[in-house]
Coordinates of C-alpha atoms in Angstrom, one line a residue:
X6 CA -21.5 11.5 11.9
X7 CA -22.0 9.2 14.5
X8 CA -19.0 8.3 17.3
X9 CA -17.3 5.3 17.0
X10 CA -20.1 4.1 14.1
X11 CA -19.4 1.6 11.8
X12 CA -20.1 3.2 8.3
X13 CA -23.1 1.3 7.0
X14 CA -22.8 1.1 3.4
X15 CA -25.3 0.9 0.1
X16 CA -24.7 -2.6 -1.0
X17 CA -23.9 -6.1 0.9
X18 CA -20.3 -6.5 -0.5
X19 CA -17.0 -6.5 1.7
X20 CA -15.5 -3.4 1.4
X21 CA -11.1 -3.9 1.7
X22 CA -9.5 -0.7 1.4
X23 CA -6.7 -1.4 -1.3
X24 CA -3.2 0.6 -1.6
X25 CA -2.8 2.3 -4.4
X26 CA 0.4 1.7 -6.4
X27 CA 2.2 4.9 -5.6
X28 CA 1.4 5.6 -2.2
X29 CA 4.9 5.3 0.5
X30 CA 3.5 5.1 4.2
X31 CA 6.7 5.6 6.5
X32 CA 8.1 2.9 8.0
X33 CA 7.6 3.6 11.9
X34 CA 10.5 2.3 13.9
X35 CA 9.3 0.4 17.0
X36 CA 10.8 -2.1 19.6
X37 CA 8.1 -3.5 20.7
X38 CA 6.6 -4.3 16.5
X39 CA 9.8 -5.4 15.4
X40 CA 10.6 -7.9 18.8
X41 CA 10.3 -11.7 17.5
X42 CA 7.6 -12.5 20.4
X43 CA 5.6 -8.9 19.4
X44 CA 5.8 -10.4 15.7
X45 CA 4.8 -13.8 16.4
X46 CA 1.6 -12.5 18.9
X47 CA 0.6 -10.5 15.9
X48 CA 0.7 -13.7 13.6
X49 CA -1.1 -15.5 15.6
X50 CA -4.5 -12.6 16.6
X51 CA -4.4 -13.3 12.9
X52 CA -6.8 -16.3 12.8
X53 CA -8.9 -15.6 15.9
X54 CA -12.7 -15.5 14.6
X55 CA -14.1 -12.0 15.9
X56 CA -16.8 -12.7 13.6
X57 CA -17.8 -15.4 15.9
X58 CA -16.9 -13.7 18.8
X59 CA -18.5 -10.3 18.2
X60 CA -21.5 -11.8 17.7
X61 CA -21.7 -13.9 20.4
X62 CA -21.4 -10.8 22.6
X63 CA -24.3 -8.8 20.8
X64 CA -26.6 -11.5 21.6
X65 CA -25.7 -10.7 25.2
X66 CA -25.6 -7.1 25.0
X67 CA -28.9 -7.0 23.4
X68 CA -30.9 -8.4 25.4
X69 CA -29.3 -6.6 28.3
X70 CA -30.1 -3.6 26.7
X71 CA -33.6 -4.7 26.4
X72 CA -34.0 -5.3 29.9
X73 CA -32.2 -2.3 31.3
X74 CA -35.0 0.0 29.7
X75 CA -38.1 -1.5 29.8
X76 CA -41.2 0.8 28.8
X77 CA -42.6 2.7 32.0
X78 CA -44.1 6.1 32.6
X79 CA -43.9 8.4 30.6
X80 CA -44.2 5.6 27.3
X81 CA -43.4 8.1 25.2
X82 CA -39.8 9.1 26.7
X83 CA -38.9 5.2 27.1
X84 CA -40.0 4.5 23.8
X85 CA -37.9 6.5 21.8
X86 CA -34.7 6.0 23.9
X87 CA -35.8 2.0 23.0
X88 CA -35.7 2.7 19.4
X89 CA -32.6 4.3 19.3
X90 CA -30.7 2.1 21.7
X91 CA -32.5 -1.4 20.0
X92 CA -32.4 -0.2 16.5
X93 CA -31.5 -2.7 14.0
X94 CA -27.9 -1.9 12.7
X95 CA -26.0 -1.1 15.6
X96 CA -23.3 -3.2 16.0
X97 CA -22.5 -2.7 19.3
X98 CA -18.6 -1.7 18.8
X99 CA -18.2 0.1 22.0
X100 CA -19.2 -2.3 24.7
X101 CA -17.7 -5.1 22.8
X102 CA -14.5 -3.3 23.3
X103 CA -14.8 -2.6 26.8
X104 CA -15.4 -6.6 27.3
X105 CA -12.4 -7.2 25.5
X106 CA -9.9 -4.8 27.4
X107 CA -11.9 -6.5 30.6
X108 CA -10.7 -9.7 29.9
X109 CA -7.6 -9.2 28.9
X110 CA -6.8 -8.4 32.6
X111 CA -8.8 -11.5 33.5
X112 CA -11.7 -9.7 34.3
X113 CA -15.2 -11.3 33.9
X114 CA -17.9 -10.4 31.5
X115 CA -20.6 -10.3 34.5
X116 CA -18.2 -7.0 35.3
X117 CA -18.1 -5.4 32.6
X118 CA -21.8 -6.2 31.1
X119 CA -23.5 -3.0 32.9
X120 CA -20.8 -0.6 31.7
X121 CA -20.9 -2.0 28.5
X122 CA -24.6 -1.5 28.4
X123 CA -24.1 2.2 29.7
X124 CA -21.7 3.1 26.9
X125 CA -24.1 2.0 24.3
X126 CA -26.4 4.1 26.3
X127 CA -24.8 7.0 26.0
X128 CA -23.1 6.3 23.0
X129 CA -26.7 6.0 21.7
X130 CA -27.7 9.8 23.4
X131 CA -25.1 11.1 21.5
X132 CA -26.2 10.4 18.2
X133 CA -30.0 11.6 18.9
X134 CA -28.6 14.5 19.3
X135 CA -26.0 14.5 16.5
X136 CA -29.1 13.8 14.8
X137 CA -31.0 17.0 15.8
X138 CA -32.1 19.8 13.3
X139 CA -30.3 22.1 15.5
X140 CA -27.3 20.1 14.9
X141 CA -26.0 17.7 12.0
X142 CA -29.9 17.7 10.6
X143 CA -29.8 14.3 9.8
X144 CA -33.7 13.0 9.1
X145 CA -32.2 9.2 8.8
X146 CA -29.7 7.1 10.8
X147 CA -28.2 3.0 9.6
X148 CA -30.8 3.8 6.9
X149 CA -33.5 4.5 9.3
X150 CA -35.7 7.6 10.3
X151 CA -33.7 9.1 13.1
X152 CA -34.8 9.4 16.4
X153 CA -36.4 13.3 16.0
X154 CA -38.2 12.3 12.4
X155 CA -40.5 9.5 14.5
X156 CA -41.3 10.8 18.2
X157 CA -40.2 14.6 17.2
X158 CA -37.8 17.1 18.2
X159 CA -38.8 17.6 22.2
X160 CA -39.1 13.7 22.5
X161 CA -35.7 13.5 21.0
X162 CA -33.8 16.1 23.4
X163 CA -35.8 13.9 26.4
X164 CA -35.0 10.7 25.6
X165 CA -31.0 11.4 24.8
X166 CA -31.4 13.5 28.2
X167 CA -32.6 10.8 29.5
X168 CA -30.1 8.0 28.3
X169 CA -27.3 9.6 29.7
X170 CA -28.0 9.2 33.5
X171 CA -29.6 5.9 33.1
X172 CA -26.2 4.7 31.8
X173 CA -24.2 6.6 35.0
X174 CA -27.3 4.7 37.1
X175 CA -27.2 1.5 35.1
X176 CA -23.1 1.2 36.4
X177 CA -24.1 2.0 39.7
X178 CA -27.1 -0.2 40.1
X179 CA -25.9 -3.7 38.8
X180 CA -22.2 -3.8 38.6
X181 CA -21.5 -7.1 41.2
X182 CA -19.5 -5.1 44.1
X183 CA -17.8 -8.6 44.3
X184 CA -16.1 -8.4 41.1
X185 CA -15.5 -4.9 40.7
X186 CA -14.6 -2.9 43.9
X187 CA -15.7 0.6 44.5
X188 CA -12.7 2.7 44.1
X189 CA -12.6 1.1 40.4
X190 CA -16.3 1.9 39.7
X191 CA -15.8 5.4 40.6
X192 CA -13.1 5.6 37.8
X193 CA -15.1 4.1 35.4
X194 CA -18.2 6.8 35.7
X195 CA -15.3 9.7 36.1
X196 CA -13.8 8.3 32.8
X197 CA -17.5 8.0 30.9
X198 CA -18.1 11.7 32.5
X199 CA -14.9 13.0 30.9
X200 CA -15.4 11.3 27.5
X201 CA -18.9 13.2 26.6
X202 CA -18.2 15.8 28.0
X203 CA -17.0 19.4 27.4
X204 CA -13.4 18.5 26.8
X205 CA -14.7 15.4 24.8
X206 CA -17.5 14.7 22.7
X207 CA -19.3 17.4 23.4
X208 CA -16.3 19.6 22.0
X209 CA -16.0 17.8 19.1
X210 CA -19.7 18.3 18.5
X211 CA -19.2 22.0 18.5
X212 CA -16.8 22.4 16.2
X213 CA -18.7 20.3 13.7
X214 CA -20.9 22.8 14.5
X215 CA -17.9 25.8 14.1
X216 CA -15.1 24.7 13.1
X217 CA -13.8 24.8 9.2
X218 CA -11.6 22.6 7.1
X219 CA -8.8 22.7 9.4
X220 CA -10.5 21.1 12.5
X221 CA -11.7 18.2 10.9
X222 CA -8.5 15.9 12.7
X223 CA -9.7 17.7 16.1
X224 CA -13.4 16.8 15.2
X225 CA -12.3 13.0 14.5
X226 CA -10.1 12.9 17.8
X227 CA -12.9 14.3 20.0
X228 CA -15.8 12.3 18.3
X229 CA -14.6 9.1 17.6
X230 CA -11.5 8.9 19.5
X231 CA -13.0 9.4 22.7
X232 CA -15.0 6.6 22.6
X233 CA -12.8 4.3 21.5
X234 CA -10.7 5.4 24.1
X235 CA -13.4 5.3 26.8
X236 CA -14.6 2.0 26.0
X237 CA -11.3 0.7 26.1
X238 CA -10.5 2.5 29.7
X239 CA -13.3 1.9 31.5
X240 CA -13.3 -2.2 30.3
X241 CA -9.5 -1.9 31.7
X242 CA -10.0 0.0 35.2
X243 CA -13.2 -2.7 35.8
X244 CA -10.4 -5.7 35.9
X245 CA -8.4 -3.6 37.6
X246 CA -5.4 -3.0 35.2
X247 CA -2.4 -1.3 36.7
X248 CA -2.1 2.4 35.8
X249 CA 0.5 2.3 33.0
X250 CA -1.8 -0.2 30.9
X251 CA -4.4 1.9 31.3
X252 CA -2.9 4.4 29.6
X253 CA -1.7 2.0 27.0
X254 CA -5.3 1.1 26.4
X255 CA -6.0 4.9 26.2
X256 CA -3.8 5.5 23.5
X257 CA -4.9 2.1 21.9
X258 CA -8.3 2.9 22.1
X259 CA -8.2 6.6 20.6
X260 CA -6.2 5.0 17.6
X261 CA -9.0 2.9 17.0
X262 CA -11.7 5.3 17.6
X263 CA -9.9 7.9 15.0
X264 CA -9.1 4.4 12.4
X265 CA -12.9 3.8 12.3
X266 CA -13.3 7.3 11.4
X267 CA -11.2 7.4 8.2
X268 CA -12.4 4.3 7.0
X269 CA -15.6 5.6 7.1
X270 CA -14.3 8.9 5.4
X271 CA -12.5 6.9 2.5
X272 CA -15.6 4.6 1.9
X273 CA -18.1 7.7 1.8
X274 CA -15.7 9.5 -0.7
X275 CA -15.5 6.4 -3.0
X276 CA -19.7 6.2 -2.7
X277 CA -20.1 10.0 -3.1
X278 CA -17.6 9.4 -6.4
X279 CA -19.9 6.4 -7.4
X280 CA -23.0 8.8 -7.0
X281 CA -24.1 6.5 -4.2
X282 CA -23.8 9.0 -1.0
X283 CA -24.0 13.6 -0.4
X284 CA -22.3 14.4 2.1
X285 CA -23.9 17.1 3.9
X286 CA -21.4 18.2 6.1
X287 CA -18.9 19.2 3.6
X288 CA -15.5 19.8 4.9
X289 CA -15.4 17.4 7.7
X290 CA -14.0 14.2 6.5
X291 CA -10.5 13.7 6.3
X292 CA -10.5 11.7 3.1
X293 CA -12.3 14.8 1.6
X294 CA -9.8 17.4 3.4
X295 CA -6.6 15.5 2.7
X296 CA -7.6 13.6 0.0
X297 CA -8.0 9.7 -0.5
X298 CA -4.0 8.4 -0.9
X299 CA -3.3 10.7 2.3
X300 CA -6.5 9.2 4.1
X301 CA -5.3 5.6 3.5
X302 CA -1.8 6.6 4.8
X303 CA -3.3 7.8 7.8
X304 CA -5.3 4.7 8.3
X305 CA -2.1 2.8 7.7
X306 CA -0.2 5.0 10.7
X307 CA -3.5 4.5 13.0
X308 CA -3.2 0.7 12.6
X309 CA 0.0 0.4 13.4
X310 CA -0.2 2.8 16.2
X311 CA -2.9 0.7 18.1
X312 CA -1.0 -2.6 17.4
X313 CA 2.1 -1.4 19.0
X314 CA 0.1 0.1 21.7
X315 CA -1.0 -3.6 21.9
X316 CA 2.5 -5.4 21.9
X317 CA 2.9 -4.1 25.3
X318 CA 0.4 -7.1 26.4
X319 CA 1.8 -9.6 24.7
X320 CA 2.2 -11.3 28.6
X321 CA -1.5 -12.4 28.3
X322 CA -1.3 -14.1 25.6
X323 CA -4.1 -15.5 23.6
X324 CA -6.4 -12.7 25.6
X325 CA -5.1 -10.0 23.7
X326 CA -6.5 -11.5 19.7
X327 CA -9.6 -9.6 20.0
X328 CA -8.6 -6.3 20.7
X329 CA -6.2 -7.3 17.5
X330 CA -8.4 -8.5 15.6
X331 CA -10.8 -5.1 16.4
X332 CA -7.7 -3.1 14.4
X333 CA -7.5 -5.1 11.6
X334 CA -11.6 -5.0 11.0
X335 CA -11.3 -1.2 11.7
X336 CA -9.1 -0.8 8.9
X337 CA -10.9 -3.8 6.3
X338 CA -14.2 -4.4 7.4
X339 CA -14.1 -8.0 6.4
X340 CA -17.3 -9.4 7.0
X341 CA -20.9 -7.6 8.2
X342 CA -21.5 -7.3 11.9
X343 CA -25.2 -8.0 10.9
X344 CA -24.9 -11.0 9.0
X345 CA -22.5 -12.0 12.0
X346 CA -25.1 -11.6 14.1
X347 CA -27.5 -13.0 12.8

């Protein structure tokens, strides 16, 4: 399952997760949710339009994309890293998040455009080879053929191999050193290192590969939580956050990552009961693990969790709705990031 991936589903209907009747989701006690300003912050991230916003930036983002990998020699390897990183369907949720937490410290979108380009990048090599036969075995992706089914297995391997250090490069190349000085930058690529790597996303890849029933919350953290939390990082250390927001965007950012993740788990289970979805991988979704009621509860806990995470920037005002509104969407998936776009 991809990282960070918005689940893409059968038909074009919105998709709210409703309560059931009987499920009790503890009451967290928190400070910072319960403080009048916190509340009224909250009320107000309510009405901003990330619909509007979101796709504003995936105009932006995808034509940046398209420039930052034009076709050169060898085609073939610069074709397929094209039609996974261009592919209709992708909606772009990492480096929109890294934009966010890069203005909500005032930073400018020229800053953060390259590494948001880099994490789709990468975020992009990742699912090639999730993809892999050797791997999840998945011959389709956003209802697609995936990346090994049209240029084949070797071309696969090359183009994710290849995506990786063009986003590290990408960073390096055409981040403005006026906007974003070089102590900062080196964070960034050290925090992007340490997210796919082998204490990151590459772990979490092999115990999908390994790992039973029981690591299926350690999968989730280290698949999906690490981008979310990179994305939110690196869009942080760009504006130059102080250290102790950083880590409040860590922990912000791994909620979200991990929320996306059992959304996607409860909405497959419902499809799969609905005779609309098989999961292959059986054993490594949470909903499927813990069952449904328990899934939503944990949804419920992750949402809160990134909003007080959140509270702690309720200084910046208005700057703070998107990364807001991101939780609520996580958790309903009120409109289609397509149709947005389009």
């Amino acid at each position: 399952m991809a990282p960070f991936a918005i689940a893409t589903l059968a038909t074009s209907h919105t998709c709210i997760i409703p309560k059931p009747a009987n499920l009790k989701v503890p009451i967290r006690c928190s400070a910072a949710a319960s403080s009048p300003s916190s509340i009224s912050t909250r009320s107000k991230a309510s009405d901003f339009d990330l619909r509007t916003y979101w796709a504003s930036l995936m105009v932006q983002i995808n034509q940046k994309l398209d420039e930052a990998i034009p076709v050169q020699f060898p085609p073939q390897i610069y074709e397929a890293m094209r039609y996974s990183v261009l592919a209709q369907g992708v909606k772009r949720a990492p480096p929109v998040m890294c934009i966010s937490a890069c203005e909500l410290f005032g930073g400018s979108r020229l800053a953060a455009f390259p590494t948001a380009c880099a994490l789709e990048m990468v975020h992009a090599a990742s699912l090639i080879h999730d993809d892999l036969p050797c791997m999840d075995d998945s011959p389709s992706r956003r209802g697609k053929p995936s990346n090994h089914t049209i240029y084949g297995v070797d071309m696969a391997i090359l183009a994710g191999d290849a995506l990786f250090p063009l986003g590290f490069r990408h960073i390096v190349s055409q981040t403005p050193s006026d906007l974003v000085p070089e102590p900062n930058l080196l964070r960034v690529i050290a925090e992007m290192a340490r997210s796919v790597g082998s204490t990151g996303m590459a772990a979490g890849q092999f115990l999908d590969l390994e790992g039973g029933s029981n690591a299926v919350e350690f999968i989730q953290e280290k698949k999906f939580g690490e981008m979310g939390e990179c994305s939110a990082v690196c869009g942080g250390l760009l504006a130059g956050a102080e250290d102790n927001e950083i880590e409040r965007l860590r922990r912000y950012g791994r909620a979200v990552g991990l929320l996306y993740a059992v959304v996607d788990d409860i909405l497959e289970d419902r499809l799969k009961a609905d005779g609309g979805v098989d999961r292959k991988n059986k054993g490594k979704s949470y909903a499927e693990v813990n069952g449904v009621e328990k899934a939503i509860e944990k949804a419920e806990e992750l949402r809160e969790k990134a909003k007080e995470e959140l509270d702690g920037f309720e200084k910046y005002g208005e700057r703070v709705f998107p990364l807001y509104s991101f939780v609520d969407y996580a958790f309903d998936r009120s409109f289609n990031v397509d149709d947005a776009s389009g």
